[in-house]
PDB file of C-alpha atoms in Angstrom:
ATOM      1  CA  GLY P   1       3.281 -27.811  -0.587  1.00 53.00           C
ATOM      2  CA  ALA P   2       6.802 -26.768  -0.253  1.00 76.00           C
ATOM      3  CA  GLY P   3       6.510 -22.986  -0.213  1.00 91.00           C
ATOM      4  CA  VAL P   4       5.220 -20.496   1.658  1.00 95.00           C
ATOM      5  CA  SER P   5       0.958 -19.828   1.407  1.00 95.00           C
ATOM      6  CA  GLN P   6      -0.728 -17.164   1.527  1.00 97.00           C
ATOM      7  CA  SER P   7      -4.877 -17.000   2.029  1.00 96.00           C
ATOM      8  CA  PRO P   8      -6.649 -15.565   0.486  1.00 97.00           C
ATOM      9  CA  SER P   9      -4.936 -14.324  -2.753  1.00 96.00           C
ATOM     10  CA  ASN P  10      -7.348 -10.967  -3.075  1.00 96.00           C
ATOM     11  CA  LYS P  11      -9.404  -9.347  -0.601  1.00 97.00           C
ATOM     12  CA  VAL P  12     -11.557  -6.580  -1.396  1.00 97.00           C
ATOM     13  CA  THR P  13     -13.167  -4.994   2.183  1.00 97.00           C
ATOM     14  CA  GLU P  14     -15.340  -1.833   2.639  1.00 97.00           C
ATOM     15  CA  LYS P  15     -13.717   0.851   4.794  1.00 97.00           C
ATOM     16  CA  GLY P  16     -13.988   0.404   8.684  1.00 97.00           C
ATOM     17  CA  LYS P  17     -14.405  -3.403   8.428  1.00 97.00           C
ATOM     18  CA  ASP P  18     -11.922  -5.951   9.727  1.00 98.00           C
ATOM     19  CA  VAL P  19      -9.413  -7.976   7.677  1.00 98.00           C
ATOM     20  CA  GLU P  20      -7.308 -11.232   8.465  1.00 98.00           C
ATOM     21  CA  LEU P  21      -4.779 -12.637   6.329  1.00 98.00           C
ATOM     22  CA  ARG P  22      -3.128 -15.532   6.489  1.00 97.00           C
ATOM     23  CA  CYS P  23       0.276 -17.302   6.054  1.00 97.00           C
ATOM     24  CA  ASP P  24       1.822 -20.598   6.120  1.00 96.00           C
ATOM     25  CA  PRO P  25       5.287 -20.593   6.232  1.00 94.00           C
ATOM     26  CA  ILE P  26       7.615 -23.362   4.835  1.00 92.00           C
ATOM     27  CA  SER P  27       7.752 -26.253   7.635  1.00 90.00           C
ATOM     28  CA  GLY P  28      10.461 -25.798  10.302  1.00 87.00           C
ATOM     29  CA  HIS P  29      11.435 -22.790   9.230  1.00 89.00           C
ATOM     30  CA  THR P  30      11.568 -20.729  12.587  1.00 87.00           C
ATOM     31  CA  ALA P  31      11.542 -17.231  11.663  1.00 89.00           C
ATOM     32  CA  LEU P  32       8.528 -15.489  10.101  1.00 92.00           C
ATOM     33  CA  TYR P  33       7.903 -12.092   8.504  1.00 93.00           C
ATOM     34  CA  TRP P  34       5.311 -10.001   7.493  1.00 96.00           C
ATOM     35  CA  TYR P  35       5.988  -6.965   4.742  1.00 96.00           C
ATOM     36  CA  ARG P  36       3.419  -4.930   2.483  1.00 96.00           C
ATOM     37  CA  GLN P  37       3.554  -3.422  -0.747  1.00 93.00           C
ATOM     38  CA  ARG P  38       1.659  -0.128  -1.469  1.00 92.00           C
ATOM     39  CA  LEU P  39       1.912   0.958  -5.183  1.00 87.00           C
ATOM     40  CA  GLY P  40       4.622   2.250  -6.626  1.00 81.00           C
ATOM     41  CA  GLN P  41       6.321   1.539  -3.448  1.00 84.00           C
ATOM     42  CA  GLY P  42       9.370  -0.781  -2.276  1.00 85.00           C
ATOM     43  CA  LEU P  43       8.390  -3.842   0.058  1.00 91.00           C
ATOM     44  CA  GLU P  44       7.806  -2.202   3.733  1.00 92.00           C
ATOM     45  CA  PHE P  45       8.629  -4.240   6.888  1.00 92.00           C
ATOM     46  CA  LEU P  46       6.060  -4.782   9.337  1.00 95.00           C
ATOM     47  CA  ILE P  47       6.645  -7.457  11.892  1.00 94.00           C
ATOM     48  CA  TYR P  48       9.142 -10.153  12.593  1.00 91.00           C
ATOM     49  CA  PHE P  49       8.711 -13.668  14.648  1.00 91.00           C
ATOM     50  CA  GLN P  50      11.590 -15.788  15.350  1.00 86.00           C
ATOM     51  CA  GLY P  51      10.804 -18.608  17.526  1.00 82.00           C
ATOM     52  CA  ASN P  52       9.403 -18.018  20.635  1.00 82.00           C
ATOM     53  CA  SER P  53      10.841 -14.421  21.297  1.00 85.00           C
ATOM     54  CA  ALA P  54       8.992 -11.634  21.706  1.00 87.00           C
ATOM     55  CA  PRO P  55       8.081 -10.059  17.822  1.00 90.00           C
ATOM     56  CA  ASP P  56       9.654  -7.590  16.598  1.00 89.00           C
ATOM     57  CA  LYS P  57       6.748  -5.075  15.793  1.00 91.00           C
ATOM     58  CA  SER P  58       8.592  -2.286  15.081  1.00 89.00           C
ATOM     59  CA  GLY P  59       7.238  -1.830  11.499  1.00 92.00           C
ATOM     60  CA  LEU P  60       3.715  -2.023  11.872  1.00 95.00           C
ATOM     61  CA  PRO P  61       2.200   1.593  10.962  1.00 94.00           C
ATOM     62  CA  SER P  62      -0.475   1.819  13.287  1.00 94.00           C
ATOM     63  CA  ASP P  63      -2.627   0.241  16.895  1.00 95.00           C
ATOM     64  CA  ARG P  64      -4.921  -1.253  14.220  1.00 97.00           C
ATOM     65  CA  PHE P  65      -2.199  -3.669  13.124  1.00 97.00           C
ATOM     66  CA  SER P  66      -1.627  -6.630  14.536  1.00 97.00           C
ATOM     67  CA  ALA P  67       0.077 -10.443  13.938  1.00 96.00           C
ATOM     68  CA  GLU P  68      -0.107 -13.564  15.881  1.00 95.00           C
ATOM     69  CA  ARG P  69       2.378 -16.508  15.482  1.00 94.00           C
ATOM     70  CA  THR P  70       1.637 -19.874  17.170  1.00 84.00           C
ATOM     71  CA  GLY P  71       4.871 -21.730  17.760  1.00 79.00           C
ATOM     72  CA  GLU P  72       6.517 -22.293  14.188  1.00 80.00           C
ATOM     73  CA  SER P  73       3.426 -22.454  12.414  1.00 88.00           C
ATOM     74  CA  VAL P  74       0.343 -20.457  10.747  1.00 94.00           C
ATOM     75  CA  SER P  75       0.663 -16.570  11.374  1.00 96.00           C
ATOM     76  CA  THR P  76      -2.298 -14.314  10.849  1.00 97.00           C
ATOM     77  CA  LEU P  77      -1.997 -10.587  10.150  1.00 98.00           C
ATOM     78  CA  THR P  78      -5.109  -8.375  10.956  1.00 98.00           C
ATOM     79  CA  ILE P  79      -6.082  -5.048  10.042  1.00 98.00           C
ATOM     80  CA  GLN P  80      -9.021  -3.654  11.815  1.00 98.00           C
ATOM     81  CA  ARG P  81     -11.110  -0.462  11.210  1.00 97.00           C
ATOM     82  CA  THR P  82      -9.312  -0.732   7.443  1.00 97.00           C
ATOM     83  CA  GLN P  83      -8.784   2.199   5.985  1.00 97.00           C
ATOM     84  CA  GLN P  84      -8.270   3.375   2.180  1.00 96.00           C
ATOM     85  CA  GLU P  85      -4.253   3.742   2.706  1.00 95.00           C
ATOM     86  CA  ASP P  86      -4.122  -0.130   3.595  1.00 97.00           C
ATOM     87  CA  SER P  87      -4.609  -0.998   0.076  1.00 97.00           C
ATOM     88  CA  ALA P  88      -1.564  -2.919  -0.817  1.00 96.00           C
ATOM     89  CA  VAL P  89      -0.023  -6.219  -1.169  1.00 96.00           C
ATOM     90  CA  TYR P  90       0.751  -8.326   1.810  1.00 98.00           C
ATOM     91  CA  LEU P  91       3.645 -10.634   1.771  1.00 97.00           C
ATOM     92  CA  CYS P  92       4.867 -12.934   4.233  1.00 96.00           C
ATOM     93  CA  ALA P  93       8.030 -14.634   4.188  1.00 93.00           C
ATOM     94  CA  SER P  94       9.726 -17.266   6.188  1.00 91.00           C
ATOM     95  CA  SER P  95      13.301 -18.766   7.011  1.00 87.00           C
ATOM     96  CA  LEU P  96      15.339 -21.045   9.222  1.00 82.00           C
ATOM     97  CA  VAL P  97      17.025 -18.833  10.822  1.00 72.00           C
ATOM     98  CA  TRP P  98      17.904 -15.146   9.722  1.00 62.00           C
ATOM     99  CA  ALA P  99      19.951 -15.187   6.724  1.00 54.00           C
ATOM    100  CA  GLY P 100      18.690 -12.580   3.920  1.00 56.00           C
ATOM    101  CA  GLU P 101      19.279 -14.754   0.961  1.00 57.00           C
ATOM    102  CA  THR P 102      17.030 -17.622   2.464  1.00 73.00           C
ATOM    103  CA  GLN P 103      14.158 -15.621   3.162  1.00 84.00           C
ATOM    104  CA  TYR P 104      11.382 -17.114   1.133  1.00 89.00           C
ATOM    105  CA  PHE P 105       8.388 -15.496   0.030  1.00 93.00           C
ATOM    106  CA  GLY P 106       4.785 -15.877  -0.362  1.00 95.00           C
ATOM    107  CA  PRO P 107       2.742 -14.655  -3.459  1.00 94.00           C
ATOM    108  CA  GLY P 108       0.743 -12.374  -1.645  1.00 96.00           C
ATOM    109  CA  THR P 109      -2.714 -11.293  -0.247  1.00 97.00           C
ATOM    110  CA  ARG P 110      -3.887  -7.978  -2.762  1.00 96.00           C
ATOM    111  CA  LEU P 111      -6.029  -6.163  -0.480  1.00 97.00           C
ATOM    112  CA  LEU P 112      -8.145  -3.247  -2.167  1.00 97.00           C
ATOM    113  CA  VAL P 113     -10.053  -1.148   0.526  1.00 97.00           C
ATOM    114  CA  LEU P 114     -12.937   0.698  -0.617  1.00 96.00           C
TER     115      LEU P 114
ATOM    116  CA  ASP I   1      12.777   8.595   4.813  1.00 71.00           C
ATOM    117  CA  GLN I   2      13.658   6.187   2.000  1.00 82.00           C
ATOM    118  CA  GLN I   3      16.696   4.858   2.847  1.00 92.00           C
ATOM    119  CA  VAL I   4      17.448   2.227  -0.024  1.00 95.00           C
ATOM    120  CA  LYS I   5      16.969   4.393  -3.385  1.00 94.00           C
ATOM    121  CA  GLN I   6      16.352   2.882  -6.567  1.00 95.00           C
ATOM    122  CA  ASN I   7      15.807   5.905  -8.936  1.00 92.00           C
ATOM    123  CA  SER I   8      15.448   4.071 -12.094  1.00 95.00           C
ATOM    124  CA  PRO I   9      11.839   3.095 -12.268  1.00 94.00           C
ATOM    125  CA  SER I  10      12.560   1.301 -15.684  1.00 96.00           C
ATOM    126  CA  LEU I  11      15.301  -0.229 -17.925  1.00 97.00           C
ATOM    127  CA  SER I  12      14.995  -1.447 -21.352  1.00 97.00           C
ATOM    128  CA  VAL I  13      17.690  -3.617 -22.879  1.00 97.00           C
ATOM    129  CA  GLN I  14      18.355  -5.462 -25.714  1.00 97.00           C
ATOM    130  CA  GLU I  15      19.058  -9.507 -25.548  1.00 97.00           C
ATOM    131  CA  GLY I  16      22.480 -10.583 -25.181  1.00 97.00           C
ATOM    132  CA  ARG I  17      23.421  -7.039 -23.967  1.00 97.00           C
ATOM    133  CA  ILE I  18      24.533  -6.007 -20.064  1.00 98.00           C
ATOM    134  CA  SER I  19      21.686  -4.877 -17.811  1.00 98.00           C
ATOM    135  CA  ILE I  20      23.235  -2.898 -15.122  1.00 98.00           C
ATOM    136  CA  LEU I  21      20.739  -1.989 -12.183  1.00 98.00           C
ATOM    137  CA  ASN I  22      21.692   0.731  -9.433  1.00 98.00           C
ATOM    138  CA  CYS I  23      20.706   1.309  -5.643  1.00 98.00           C
ATOM    139  CA  ASP I  24      21.965   3.988  -3.399  1.00 97.00           C
ATOM    140  CA  TYR I  25      21.475   3.829   0.430  1.00 97.00           C
ATOM    141  CA  THR I  26      21.821   6.399   2.910  1.00 96.00           C
ATOM    142  CA  ASN I  27      22.164   4.134   6.359  1.00 93.00           C
ATOM    143  CA  SER I  28      25.657   3.639   7.052  1.00 93.00           C
ATOM    144  CA  MET I  29      25.216   0.813   9.491  1.00 91.00           C
ATOM    145  CA  PHE I  30      23.746  -1.234   6.568  1.00 92.00           C
ATOM    146  CA  ASP I  31      26.143  -4.248   6.260  1.00 91.00           C
ATOM    147  CA  TYR I  32      24.792  -6.819   4.176  1.00 91.00           C
ATOM    148  CA  PHE I  33      22.697  -5.783   1.014  1.00 94.00           C
ATOM    149  CA  LEU I  34      20.719  -8.655  -1.718  1.00 93.00           C
ATOM    150  CA  TRP I  35      19.224  -8.391  -4.585  1.00 95.00           C
ATOM    151  CA  TYR I  36      15.363 -10.052  -5.360  1.00 94.00           C
ATOM    152  CA  LYS I  37      13.679 -10.714  -8.679  1.00 96.00           C
ATOM    153  CA  LYS I  38      10.072 -10.362  -8.670  1.00 93.00           C
ATOM    154  CA  TYR I  39       7.692 -11.534 -11.760  1.00 93.00           C
ATOM    155  CA  PRO I  40       3.691 -10.509 -11.753  1.00 87.00           C
ATOM    156  CA  ALA I  41       1.578 -12.192  -8.953  1.00 83.00           C
ATOM    157  CA  GLU I  42       4.459 -13.835  -7.436  1.00 89.00           C
ATOM    158  CA  GLY I  43       6.732 -13.031  -4.454  1.00 91.00           C
ATOM    159  CA  PRO I  44      10.185 -12.270  -4.811  1.00 93.00           C
ATOM    160  CA  THR I  45      12.855 -14.536  -5.163  1.00 92.00           C
ATOM    161  CA  PHE I  46      16.344 -13.849  -3.637  1.00 90.00           C
ATOM    162  CA  LEU I  47      18.994 -13.590  -6.587  1.00 94.00           C
ATOM    163  CA  ILE I  48      22.350 -12.608  -5.030  1.00 94.00           C
ATOM    164  CA  SER I  49      23.466 -10.936  -2.341  1.00 92.00           C
ATOM    165  CA  ILE I  50      26.989  -9.238  -0.754  1.00 94.00           C
ATOM    166  CA  SER I  51      28.418  -8.459   2.509  1.00 92.00           C
ATOM    167  CA  SER I  52      30.222  -5.164   3.298  1.00 93.00           C
ATOM    168  CA  ILE I  53      33.575  -6.664   3.712  1.00 94.00           C
ATOM    169  CA  LYS I  54      33.303  -7.688   0.078  1.00 94.00           C
ATOM    170  CA  ASP I  55      33.016  -4.979  -3.189  1.00 96.00           C
ATOM    171  CA  LYS I  56      31.984  -7.829  -5.526  1.00 97.00           C
ATOM    172  CA  ASN I  57      30.144 -10.818  -5.714  1.00 97.00           C
ATOM    173  CA  GLU I  58      29.463 -12.959  -8.761  1.00 97.00           C
ATOM    174  CA  ASP I  59      26.986 -15.771  -9.618  1.00 96.00           C
ATOM    175  CA  GLY I  60      26.991 -16.652 -13.019  1.00 97.00           C
ATOM    176  CA  ARG I  61      25.284 -14.268 -15.567  1.00 97.00           C
ATOM    177  CA  PHE I  62      24.908 -11.862 -12.066  1.00 98.00           C
ATOM    178  CA  THR I  63      27.415  -9.850 -10.130  1.00 98.00           C
ATOM    179  CA  VAL I  64      26.675  -7.579  -7.309  1.00 98.00           C
ATOM    180  CA  PHE I  65      29.249  -4.724  -6.959  1.00 98.00           C
ATOM    181  CA  LEU I  66      29.645  -2.629  -3.753  1.00 98.00           C
ATOM    182  CA  ASN I  67      31.221   0.741  -3.354  1.00 97.00           C
ATOM    183  CA  LYS I  68      30.386   1.921   0.392  1.00 96.00           C
ATOM    184  CA  SER I  69      32.424   4.988   0.413  1.00 96.00           C
ATOM    185  CA  ALA I  70      29.884   6.282  -2.352  1.00 97.00           C
ATOM    186  CA  LYS I  71      26.873   3.918  -0.286  1.00 97.00           C
ATOM    187  CA  HIS I  72      26.008   2.470  -4.061  1.00 98.00           C
ATOM    188  CA  LEU I  73      25.848  -1.013  -5.645  1.00 97.00           C
ATOM    189  CA  SER I  74      25.134  -2.123  -8.612  1.00 98.00           C
ATOM    190  CA  LEU I  75      23.770  -5.976 -10.187  1.00 98.00           C
ATOM    191  CA  HIS I  76      25.131  -6.527 -13.618  1.00 98.00           C
ATOM    192  CA  ILE I  77      23.352  -9.095 -15.758  1.00 98.00           C
ATOM    193  CA  VAL I  78      25.586 -10.541 -18.656  1.00 97.00           C
ATOM    194  CA  PRO I  79      24.079 -11.495 -21.043  1.00 98.00           C
ATOM    195  CA  SER I  80      20.902 -10.344 -20.668  1.00 98.00           C
ATOM    196  CA  GLN I  81      17.635 -12.938 -21.212  1.00 97.00           C
ATOM    197  CA  PRO I  82      14.152 -12.517 -22.112  1.00 96.00           C
ATOM    198  CA  GLY I  83      13.437 -14.477 -18.780  1.00 95.00           C
ATOM    199  CA  ASP I  84      15.656 -11.996 -17.153  1.00 97.00           C
ATOM    200  CA  SER I  85      12.430  -9.301 -17.386  1.00 97.00           C
ATOM    201  CA  ALA I  86      11.187  -8.536 -14.255  1.00 97.00           C
ATOM    202  CA  VAL I  87      11.026  -6.311 -11.282  1.00 96.00           C
ATOM    203  CA  TYR I  88      14.266  -6.113  -9.271  1.00 97.00           C
ATOM    204  CA  PHE I  89      14.564  -4.698  -5.932  1.00 96.00           C
ATOM    205  CA  CYS I  90      17.853  -4.199  -4.138  1.00 96.00           C
ATOM    206  CA  ALA I  91      17.256  -4.577  -0.179  1.00 93.00           C
ATOM    207  CA  ALA I  92      19.468  -3.829   2.795  1.00 92.00           C
ATOM    208  CA  THR I  93      19.907  -4.918   6.315  1.00 89.00           C
ATOM    209  CA  ARG I  94      22.158  -4.914   9.246  1.00 86.00           C
ATOM    210  CA  THR I  95      23.391  -8.397  10.477  1.00 80.00           C
ATOM    211  CA  THR I  96      23.948  -6.869  14.047  1.00 75.00           C
ATOM    212  CA  GLY I  97      20.895  -4.968  15.912  1.00 66.00           C
ATOM    213  CA  GLY I  98      19.448  -4.726  13.127  1.00 55.00           C
ATOM    214  CA  GLY I  99      16.186  -6.473  14.593  1.00 57.00           C
ATOM    215  CA  ASN I 100      16.479  -9.243  10.906  1.00 68.00           C
ATOM    216  CA  LYS I 101      14.475  -6.787   9.065  1.00 82.00           C
ATOM    217  CA  LEU I 102      14.980  -6.159   5.006  1.00 88.00           C
ATOM    218  CA  THR I 103      14.564  -2.618   4.131  1.00 90.00           C
ATOM    219  CA  PHE I 104      13.850  -2.389   0.261  1.00 92.00           C
ATOM    220  CA  GLY I 105      14.176  -0.116  -2.583  1.00 93.00           C
ATOM    221  CA  THR I 106      11.183   0.720  -5.134  1.00 92.00           C
ATOM    222  CA  GLY I 107      12.256  -1.596  -7.784  1.00 94.00           C
ATOM    223  CA  THR I 108      13.072  -1.071 -11.220  1.00 96.00           C
ATOM    224  CA  GLN I 109      11.347  -2.718 -13.931  1.00 96.00           C
ATOM    225  CA  LEU I 110      13.936  -4.497 -16.556  1.00 98.00           C
ATOM    226  CA  LYS I 111      12.735  -5.227 -19.716  1.00 97.00           C
ATOM    227  CA  VAL I 112      14.869  -7.485 -22.089  1.00 97.00           C
ATOM    228  CA  GLU I 113      13.850  -7.489 -25.568  1.00 95.00           C
ATOM    229  CA  LEU I 114      14.458  -9.629 -28.617  1.00 89.00           C
TER     230      LEU I 114
END
């Protein structure tokens, strides 16, 4: 497809379990971002990948959160030992180079931690 | 610490009239501002942006105004159409030293009524 895709679209898990979320960026986009939106809040930046540079992890809320990206392809966001406050929509975006207006967002993964 | 604020969670406007969505920010280092539109179950899509060197940017029915001294920006939609009904997010970033991440407001739900 032409856009950013994310999987799964919905995930329900039990507290304490690990989850892995996947993002397929637009082909050729060097920059990839993860955001999350908790209920009633705006989007929070989590992590940013740009090419082969070290990722900007400044938004990750705790060491239970980690993300990987191999080259300029797929990225996975892993949440270990999930907590109820991790429930949110996790959004991935990609862009050619940084230019705010050309961050293309995927539809998100809705995570519910019971 | 909410650095980008959208104080109106919702706005209702009649079709054909003007919609004005407001956004305030506190970080004086922000120098680039964007508006995104979001439909349910979809990722945000870029609408319009403005650099801090300008006070106005127009694109069709959409105009963004920036008042740097007041740290305030607004999005005007004229004329409003039913298809404009969505959640609108204001976002801001620093183009240098900002880590290429967007800081979002909490969103305003716009409803355009017939």
